[in-house]
């Protein structure tokens, strides 16, 4: 393990490590454009130049192998002068597009110039002209003039997606980034090139001109598009309704997690957030007879009364609850505790599988974020009672209350069957975030908070429990499921003295061995592997349905 | 003729290489030579054969400027406009050709007969001003010979009268390199052997160990004659002794440094000297496969070398079990396609591997991880051509011909304003003055010497009173310049240093591979400033800016191209500052594309 000194501090690193990685271990940031930990080394931007004692020339930190006793200075006068010179070369032909460039505010040319540039520019010639605003595909826009030819995108499409769309053509200062003439960039991970582009050469078409990045707030959470649970950051604006047509979420970016998605996410997940602000259920909807009085108070009072009535006289309550792998572990735990255990109702999250597309990389066929959690709680999986049975009971008129969480029964069981439910079930409650065919059938429609509007946890397909981070409060009059369930429990006379998801999780962890010794703190921002997992099998690379 | 007709030959080409992608350049040549240009369909076809995305085939096609993406004229006339040719009037030549053909350079005649292109150095500076008509070098060009050339362009190649061979000086008396240069048709195997050829190789293969060979070459003080001057024996010793990977010998025949043309003479007139040197070198480093990377414009040299290779195979000097010694060696010619940067040894390797000519990051170094990530030694043609002499006559004899730290002779290429341009073999201890005044007959037309570039366009310039310096690597380094490729470009009092810098900076801007930022941006920036100056729009502060930019380019890049690009800027402006300032103050403009207008 070679030991070296960087800026006066010593560190021991693994054999074969580079100076830039060693510096990172010490928390020393060496500026970089072409270097990316997830891609091969290119060494072409030259901005990571550092001074290494006994070497006459500055060395690029990204390719300099560490050696025992090496002494590195990242901020010496020579290193800073070298870096300043490189920056001036990079900015020489770079167009003065900041006022119209989406990257402004998160651009590493701007950032590094402000950090260590601040020189009097000498370039007074006509800049090289190339193509601007070139649509590369559904999601990505290219501006060739802004490109600093770091080749990150070329390496991404060669090494990560292995689709090889990008090339750098011609040579010298006429070199230009592009696709093969006539080709489009439409692989399932195309937008990742926008994340890794250090400048405004590759930008998102969806985000184009929507908002300046300094107006965006950020919250860490996970994507709920499939069971992979890629870590993401939600970027949103709450206090500027004139931006983004008033929608809160402006864009989604992958968040680095070496255990789950590394630095990447798929396009489908990235652009699948529109439902958070459009087509939402915004208020409680009472049965038509009570339309004038659609309040949470009335809803929960009425529903709780019906639940209590159903179990009176010692008979088994005729209550069916169809839960969902869209719910958090905390909410599923409450469903199990309140409906399953306390009430003795029929509870299931085991709905017919509807697998979507998948691949060998991140995309999973199971488009639910918490199937593994539901399985661990006994609500899904081969051993759980199927939800279909509850639907049959309902259609046979043997249920007083049917409560459906987050499912479109029409999509799951077919319109033919489901249409008749209101005739055979006196009280159908639907809890969900958006309108769908089932909301038309329910008596009470309760607007649910979206997963980014509440705290909680999901378990992904590899048995990793991850926190869902609450980015902003629930929209309009929607409420978190866990809050609604705790309210119902109180009205049913159950003493569950948990005040929020964190405390619910603690109870869950005490009750389920795989979660033992876990807490929100130990799960942190990158999640934690569960002790043992039902049917998930580690980081399986095979494209499978789980 | 369509692509599917080429499938058989394509497969045969792919089979010659250790990696499919390495067949990129030969397949693109196959396409262009048979179909006239590389279409999109052809790019897809090549991509499928190599298992490479189309985008990367297109990268190669656009990087190497000899490839055409669309149809061109039946004949292609490439006019050289680098410094040595500019010094002898290539601007006038080009203007006259444009006038006669009624097109500008970069265009094709309306009847689609001739495409006219301006190119950088074709490395035939001894016959400047010159051009290349398809595969043939023609020069020196004046109004008469231009007419002959243009007539030949319009005729069928087979039927036209032979184009005149230039009358330049060519050393023929050796002792090391030039003894066979008297054969314009080249030296065949029988003659080479009769003169003692392959003696050294036989001695090496039958009675010496690789270690002994390396020691002999080291004691001879042979230094790399491509330009870097690194001790050859030492370089060979860097190859790891214990490795399971195959080792490669790669010959750098991508001669491209303006002012240099020596390797061409070896390839055309004495190729067996190169082959014998290759056999000895391969044996010394334990290599059984040698690639010879020849620049794309060297059609005849490649043919001559291939003829020699075929002879060597036929005579049992290449292939399996050479001369019954048990040593195997295969040799394969790999042609470039118009990129000076491929002369940088690691860019050359990347080019063989099928990529653009991008120099590689170091570490790792080629001796440890080079071609196909295997131990590789890259040597210049001239360097290897010295090796048979060393092993035949002994290290001491070779060493004694030179200085204490650099043995032997070398082929000096002298061009520009001398009486007798040509290729001169002389001891490395010859002085620049001796070379110019004694050997070359002095400055032409009795004019006064103004400046000399001693080692190819990259070398820092020397003034007329700085030429009492020996031409070995160490002496020239001590004089603040370099021996480089041995390309001596002479400038008399009619040469304008501002124009000279415009020519040099244009060369570097054209040839930068574009991989890393200081070079890509710096070369273009420098050229744009200098061009603005020669268009009469310069400011005095441009000069200090140029010096600052050049200094900023040094020491920060993947290869030394950027440093080489900086050196002319630094040396011309520093040593001729007055001339530059005068030019700018007077608002002077360049008289044309020549380098002849000089302020008094």
PDB file of N, CA and C in Angstrom, chain A residues 147-202:
ATOM      1  N   UNK A 147     -18.669  22.279 -26.946  1.00  0.00           N
ATOM      2  CA  UNK A 147     -18.013  21.024 -26.579  1.00  0.00           C
ATOM      3  C   UNK A 147     -16.521  21.224 -26.387  1.00  0.00           C
ATOM      4  N   UNK A 148     -15.979  20.703 -25.294  1.00  0.00           N
ATOM      5  CA  UNK A 148     -14.534  20.807 -25.056  1.00  0.00           C
ATOM      6  C   UNK A 148     -13.824  19.499 -25.413  1.00  0.00           C
ATOM      7  N   UNK A 149     -14.562  18.604 -26.096  1.00  0.00           N
ATOM      8  CA  UNK A 149     -13.967  17.380 -26.643  1.00  0.00           C
ATOM      9  C   UNK A 149     -13.301  16.527 -25.563  1.00  0.00           C
ATOM     10  N   UNK A 150     -13.964  16.473 -24.405  1.00  0.00           N
ATOM     11  CA  UNK A 150     -13.408  15.656 -23.332  1.00  0.00           C
ATOM     12  C   UNK A 150     -13.626  14.173 -23.589  1.00  0.00           C
ATOM     13  N   UNK A 151     -14.574  13.855 -24.486  1.00  0.00           N
ATOM     14  CA  UNK A 151     -14.878  12.487 -24.914  1.00  0.00           C
ATOM     15  C   UNK A 151     -15.595  11.648 -23.859  1.00  0.00           C
ATOM     16  N   UNK A 152     -16.133  12.279 -22.797  1.00  0.00           N
ATOM     17  CA  UNK A 152     -16.865  11.472 -21.808  1.00  0.00           C
ATOM     18  C   UNK A 152     -18.053  10.767 -22.469  1.00  0.00           C
ATOM     19  N   UNK A 153     -18.786  11.484 -23.316  1.00  0.00           N
ATOM     20  CA  UNK A 153     -19.979  10.894 -23.934  1.00  0.00           C
ATOM     21  C   UNK A 153     -19.585   9.778 -24.887  1.00  0.00           C
ATOM     22  N   UNK A 154     -18.461   9.931 -25.570  1.00  0.00           N
ATOM     23  CA  UNK A 154     -18.003   8.885 -26.488  1.00  0.00           C
ATOM     24  C   UNK A 154     -17.681   7.631 -25.697  1.00  0.00           C
ATOM     25  N   UNK A 155     -16.995   7.810 -24.576  1.00  0.00           N
ATOM     26  CA  UNK A 155     -16.657   6.658 -23.758  1.00  0.00           C
ATOM     27  C   UNK A 155     -17.899   6.048 -23.124  1.00  0.00           C
ATOM     28  N   UNK A 156     -18.886   6.901 -22.803  1.00  0.00           N
ATOM     29  CA  UNK A 156     -20.113   6.360 -22.217  1.00  0.00           C
ATOM     30  C   UNK A 156     -20.824   5.447 -23.202  1.00  0.00           C
ATOM     31  N   UNK A 157     -21.011   5.925 -24.430  1.00  0.00           N
ATOM     32  CA  UNK A 157     -21.741   5.084 -25.382  1.00  0.00           C
ATOM     33  C   UNK A 157     -20.893   3.908 -25.866  1.00  0.00           C
ATOM     34  N   UNK A 158     -19.580   3.975 -25.704  1.00  0.00           N
ATOM     35  CA  UNK A 158     -18.738   2.812 -26.047  1.00  0.00           C
ATOM     36  C   UNK A 158     -18.707   1.807 -24.913  1.00  0.00           C
ATOM     37  N   UNK A 159     -18.518   2.302 -23.679  1.00  0.00           N
ATOM     38  CA  UNK A 159     -18.201   1.402 -22.569  1.00  0.00           C
ATOM     39  C   UNK A 159     -19.408   1.013 -21.719  1.00  0.00           C
ATOM     40  N   UNK A 160     -20.379   1.923 -21.574  1.00  0.00           N
ATOM     41  CA  UNK A 160     -21.495   1.635 -20.676  1.00  0.00           C
ATOM     42  C   UNK A 160     -22.689   1.067 -21.446  1.00  0.00           C
ATOM     43  N   UNK A 161     -23.179   1.794 -22.421  1.00  0.00           N
ATOM     44  CA  UNK A 161     -24.311   1.260 -23.189  1.00  0.00           C
ATOM     45  C   UNK A 161     -23.840   0.378 -24.340  1.00  0.00           C
ATOM     46  N   UNK A 162     -22.554   0.489 -24.683  1.00  0.00           N
ATOM     47  CA  UNK A 162     -21.966  -0.309 -25.765  1.00  0.00           C
ATOM     48  C   UNK A 162     -22.739  -0.136 -27.075  1.00  0.00           C
ATOM     49  N   UNK A 163     -23.266   1.061 -27.315  1.00  0.00           N
ATOM     50  CA  UNK A 163     -24.022   1.320 -28.529  1.00  0.00           C
ATOM     51  C   UNK A 163     -23.216   2.151 -29.529  1.00  0.00           C
ATOM     52  N   UNK A 164     -22.127   2.769 -29.102  1.00  0.00           N
ATOM     53  CA  UNK A 164     -21.189   3.428 -30.014  1.00  0.00           C
ATOM     54  C   UNK A 164     -21.732   4.539 -30.888  1.00  0.00           C
ATOM     55  N   UNK A 165     -22.715   5.322 -30.400  1.00  0.00           N
ATOM     56  CA  UNK A 165     -23.273   6.358 -31.273  1.00  0.00           C
ATOM     57  C   UNK A 165     -22.311   7.516 -31.500  1.00  0.00           C
ATOM     58  N   UNK A 166     -21.576   7.926 -30.456  1.00  0.00           N
ATOM     59  CA  UNK A 166     -20.799   9.155 -30.556  1.00  0.00           C
ATOM     60  C   UNK A 166     -19.437   8.941 -31.199  1.00  0.00           C
ATOM     61  N   UNK A 167     -18.981   9.958 -31.932  1.00  0.00           N
ATOM     62  CA  UNK A 167     -17.617   9.973 -32.452  1.00  0.00           C
ATOM     63  C   UNK A 167     -17.116  11.400 -32.453  1.00  0.00           C
ATOM     64  N   UNK A 168     -15.802  11.555 -32.512  1.00  0.00           N
ATOM     65  CA  UNK A 168     -15.211  12.881 -32.669  1.00  0.00           C
ATOM     66  C   UNK A 168     -14.519  12.884 -34.023  1.00  0.00           C
ATOM     67  N   UNK A 169     -15.059  13.681 -34.922  1.00  0.00           N
ATOM     68  CA  UNK A 169     -14.626  13.621 -36.318  1.00  0.00           C
ATOM     69  C   UNK A 169     -13.638  14.726 -36.645  1.00  0.00           C
ATOM     70  N   UNK A 170     -12.888  14.539 -37.729  1.00  0.00           N
ATOM     71  CA  UNK A 170     -11.856  15.476 -38.178  1.00  0.00           C
ATOM     72  C   UNK A 170     -10.785  15.607 -37.103  1.00  0.00           C
ATOM     73  N   UNK A 171      -9.965  16.663 -37.150  1.00  0.00           N
ATOM     74  CA  UNK A 171      -8.866  16.759 -36.186  1.00  0.00           C
ATOM     75  C   UNK A 171      -8.518  18.219 -35.938  1.00  0.00           C
ATOM     76  N   UNK A 172      -7.596  18.433 -34.994  1.00  0.00           N
ATOM     77  CA  UNK A 172      -7.196  19.791 -34.656  1.00  0.00           C
ATOM     78  C   UNK A 172      -8.364  20.563 -34.067  1.00  0.00           C
ATOM     79  N   UNK A 173      -8.349  21.889 -34.228  1.00  0.00           N
ATOM     80  CA  UNK A 173      -9.458  22.658 -33.655  1.00  0.00           C
ATOM     81  C   UNK A 173     -10.699  22.600 -34.529  1.00  0.00           C
ATOM     82  N   UNK A 174     -10.639  21.815 -35.620  1.00  0.00           N
ATOM     83  CA  UNK A 174     -11.851  21.542 -36.396  1.00  0.00           C
ATOM     84  C   UNK A 174     -12.543  20.281 -35.901  1.00  0.00           C
ATOM     85  N   UNK A 175     -11.950  19.599 -34.941  1.00  0.00           N
ATOM     86  CA  UNK A 175     -12.560  18.366 -34.449  1.00  0.00           C
ATOM     87  C   UNK A 175     -13.935  18.677 -33.910  1.00  0.00           C
ATOM     88  N   UNK A 176     -14.898  17.803 -34.175  1.00  0.00           N
ATOM     89  CA  UNK A 176     -16.239  18.065 -33.684  1.00  0.00           C
ATOM     90  C   UNK A 176     -16.909  16.782 -33.235  1.00  0.00           C
ATOM     91  N   UNK A 177     -17.655  16.922 -32.154  1.00  0.00           N
ATOM     92  CA  UNK A 177     -18.400  15.801 -31.620  1.00  0.00           C
ATOM     93  C   UNK A 177     -19.660  15.605 -32.428  1.00  0.00           C
ATOM     94  N   UNK A 178     -20.045  14.357 -32.661  1.00  0.00           N
ATOM     95  CA  UNK A 178     -21.305  14.144 -33.356  1.00  0.00           C
ATOM     96  C   UNK A 178     -21.694  12.689 -33.372  1.00  0.00           C
ATOM     97  N   UNK A 179     -22.842  12.437 -33.981  1.00  0.00           N
ATOM     98  CA  UNK A 179     -23.274  11.070 -34.232  1.00  0.00           C
ATOM     99  C   UNK A 179     -22.896  10.729 -35.667  1.00  0.00           C
ATOM    100  N   UNK A 180     -22.936   9.468 -36.010  1.00  0.00           N
ATOM    101  CA  UNK A 180     -22.765   9.098 -37.403  1.00  0.00           C
ATOM    102  C   UNK A 180     -23.839   9.835 -38.203  1.00  0.00           C
ATOM    103  N   UNK A 181     -23.482  10.421 -39.341  1.00  0.00           N
ATOM    104  CA  UNK A 181     -24.468  11.204 -40.098  1.00  0.00           C
ATOM    105  C   UNK A 181     -25.771  10.447 -40.305  1.00  0.00           C
ATOM    106  N   UNK A 182     -26.869  11.065 -39.897  1.00  0.00           N
ATOM    107  CA  UNK A 182     -28.174  10.435 -40.086  1.00  0.00           C
ATOM    108  C   UNK A 182     -28.630   9.572 -38.932  1.00  0.00           C
ATOM    109  N   UNK A 183     -27.743   9.290 -37.991  1.00  0.00           N
ATOM    110  CA  UNK A 183     -28.129   8.418 -36.877  1.00  0.00           C
ATOM    111  C   UNK A 183     -28.760   9.247 -35.760  1.00  0.00           C
ATOM    112  N   UNK A 184     -29.523   8.589 -34.873  1.00  0.00           N
ATOM    113  CA  UNK A 184     -30.056   9.297 -33.708  1.00  0.00           C
ATOM    114  C   UNK A 184     -29.558   8.627 -32.434  1.00  0.00           C
ATOM    115  N   UNK A 185     -29.602   9.386 -31.352  1.00  0.00           N
ATOM    116  CA  UNK A 185     -29.181   8.882 -30.052  1.00  0.00           C
ATOM    117  C   UNK A 185     -30.432   8.478 -29.300  1.00  0.00           C
ATOM    118  N   UNK A 186     -30.774   7.190 -29.355  1.00  0.00           N
ATOM    119  CA  UNK A 186     -32.008   6.778 -28.698  1.00  0.00           C
ATOM    120  C   UNK A 186     -31.851   5.492 -27.924  1.00  0.00           C
ATOM    121  N   UNK A 187     -30.696   5.264 -27.314  1.00  0.00           N
ATOM    122  CA  UNK A 187     -30.592   4.080 -26.464  1.00  0.00           C
ATOM    123  C   UNK A 187     -31.315   4.385 -25.149  1.00  0.00           C
ATOM    124  N   UNK A 188     -31.658   3.358 -24.336  1.00  0.00           N
ATOM    125  CA  UNK A 188     -32.495   3.592 -23.153  1.00  0.00           C
ATOM    126  C   UNK A 188     -31.822   4.412 -22.058  1.00  0.00           C
ATOM    127  N   UNK A 189     -30.525   4.739 -22.238  1.00  0.00           N
ATOM    128  CA  UNK A 189     -29.819   5.499 -21.208  1.00  0.00           C
ATOM    129  C   UNK A 189     -29.262   6.794 -21.777  1.00  0.00           C
ATOM    130  N   UNK A 190     -29.870   7.261 -22.882  1.00  0.00           N
ATOM    131  CA  UNK A 190     -29.259   8.364 -23.638  1.00  0.00           C
ATOM    132  C   UNK A 190     -29.003   9.600 -22.794  1.00  0.00           C
ATOM    133  N   UNK A 191     -29.905   9.926 -21.861  1.00  0.00           N
ATOM    134  CA  UNK A 191     -29.766  11.214 -21.165  1.00  0.00           C
ATOM    135  C   UNK A 191     -28.617  11.244 -20.175  1.00  0.00           C
ATOM    136  N   UNK A 192     -28.014  10.115 -19.867  1.00  0.00           N
ATOM    137  CA  UNK A 192     -26.881  10.135 -18.950  1.00  0.00           C
ATOM    138  C   UNK A 192     -25.732  10.964 -19.502  1.00  0.00           C
ATOM    139  N   UNK A 193     -25.649  11.063 -20.833  1.00  0.00           N
ATOM    140  CA  UNK A 193     -24.546  11.847 -21.403  1.00  0.00           C
ATOM    141  C   UNK A 193     -24.692  13.318 -21.028  1.00  0.00           C
ATOM    142  N   UNK A 194     -25.920  13.750 -20.766  1.00  0.00           N
ATOM    143  CA  UNK A 194     -26.115  15.133 -20.336  1.00  0.00           C
ATOM    144  C   UNK A 194     -25.547  15.328 -18.933  1.00  0.00           C
ATOM    145  N   UNK A 195     -25.752  14.330 -18.075  1.00  0.00           N
ATOM    146  CA  UNK A 195     -25.224  14.434 -16.699  1.00  0.00           C
ATOM    147  C   UNK A 195     -23.718  14.549 -16.715  1.00  0.00           C
ATOM    148  N   UNK A 196     -23.072  13.715 -17.545  1.00  0.00           N
ATOM    149  CA  UNK A 196     -21.612  13.668 -17.491  1.00  0.00           C
ATOM    150  C   UNK A 196     -20.959  14.759 -18.325  1.00  0.00           C
ATOM    151  N   UNK A 197     -21.712  15.414 -19.210  1.00  0.00           N
ATOM    152  CA  UNK A 197     -21.104  16.504 -19.975  1.00  0.00           C
ATOM    153  C   UNK A 197     -20.781  17.642 -19.024  1.00  0.00           C
ATOM    154  N   UNK A 198     -19.520  18.027 -18.912  1.00  0.00           N
ATOM    155  CA  UNK A 198     -19.154  19.043 -17.918  1.00  0.00           C
ATOM    156  C   UNK A 198     -19.593  20.449 -18.319  1.00  0.00           C
ATOM    157  N   UNK A 199     -19.961  20.604 -19.586  1.00  0.00           N
ATOM    158  CA  UNK A 199     -20.315  21.924 -20.090  1.00  0.00           C
ATOM    159  C   UNK A 199     -21.688  21.838 -20.739  1.00  0.00           C
ATOM    160  N   UNK A 200     -22.078  22.896 -21.417  1.00  0.00           N
ATOM    161  CA  UNK A 200     -23.410  22.908 -22.007  1.00  0.00           C
ATOM    162  C   UNK A 200     -23.482  22.373 -23.423  1.00  0.00           C
ATOM    163  N   UNK A 201     -22.574  21.457 -23.766  1.00  0.00           N
ATOM    164  CA  UNK A 201     -22.609  20.914 -25.130  1.00  0.00           C
ATOM    165  C   UNK A 201     -23.770  19.942 -25.288  1.00  0.00           C
ATOM    166  N   UNK A 202     -23.945  19.080 -24.294  1.00  0.00           N
ATOM    167  CA  UNK A 202     -25.057  18.139 -24.320  1.00  0.00           C
ATOM    168  C   UNK A 202     -26.035  18.553 -23.241  1.00  0.00           C
TER     169      UNK A 202
END
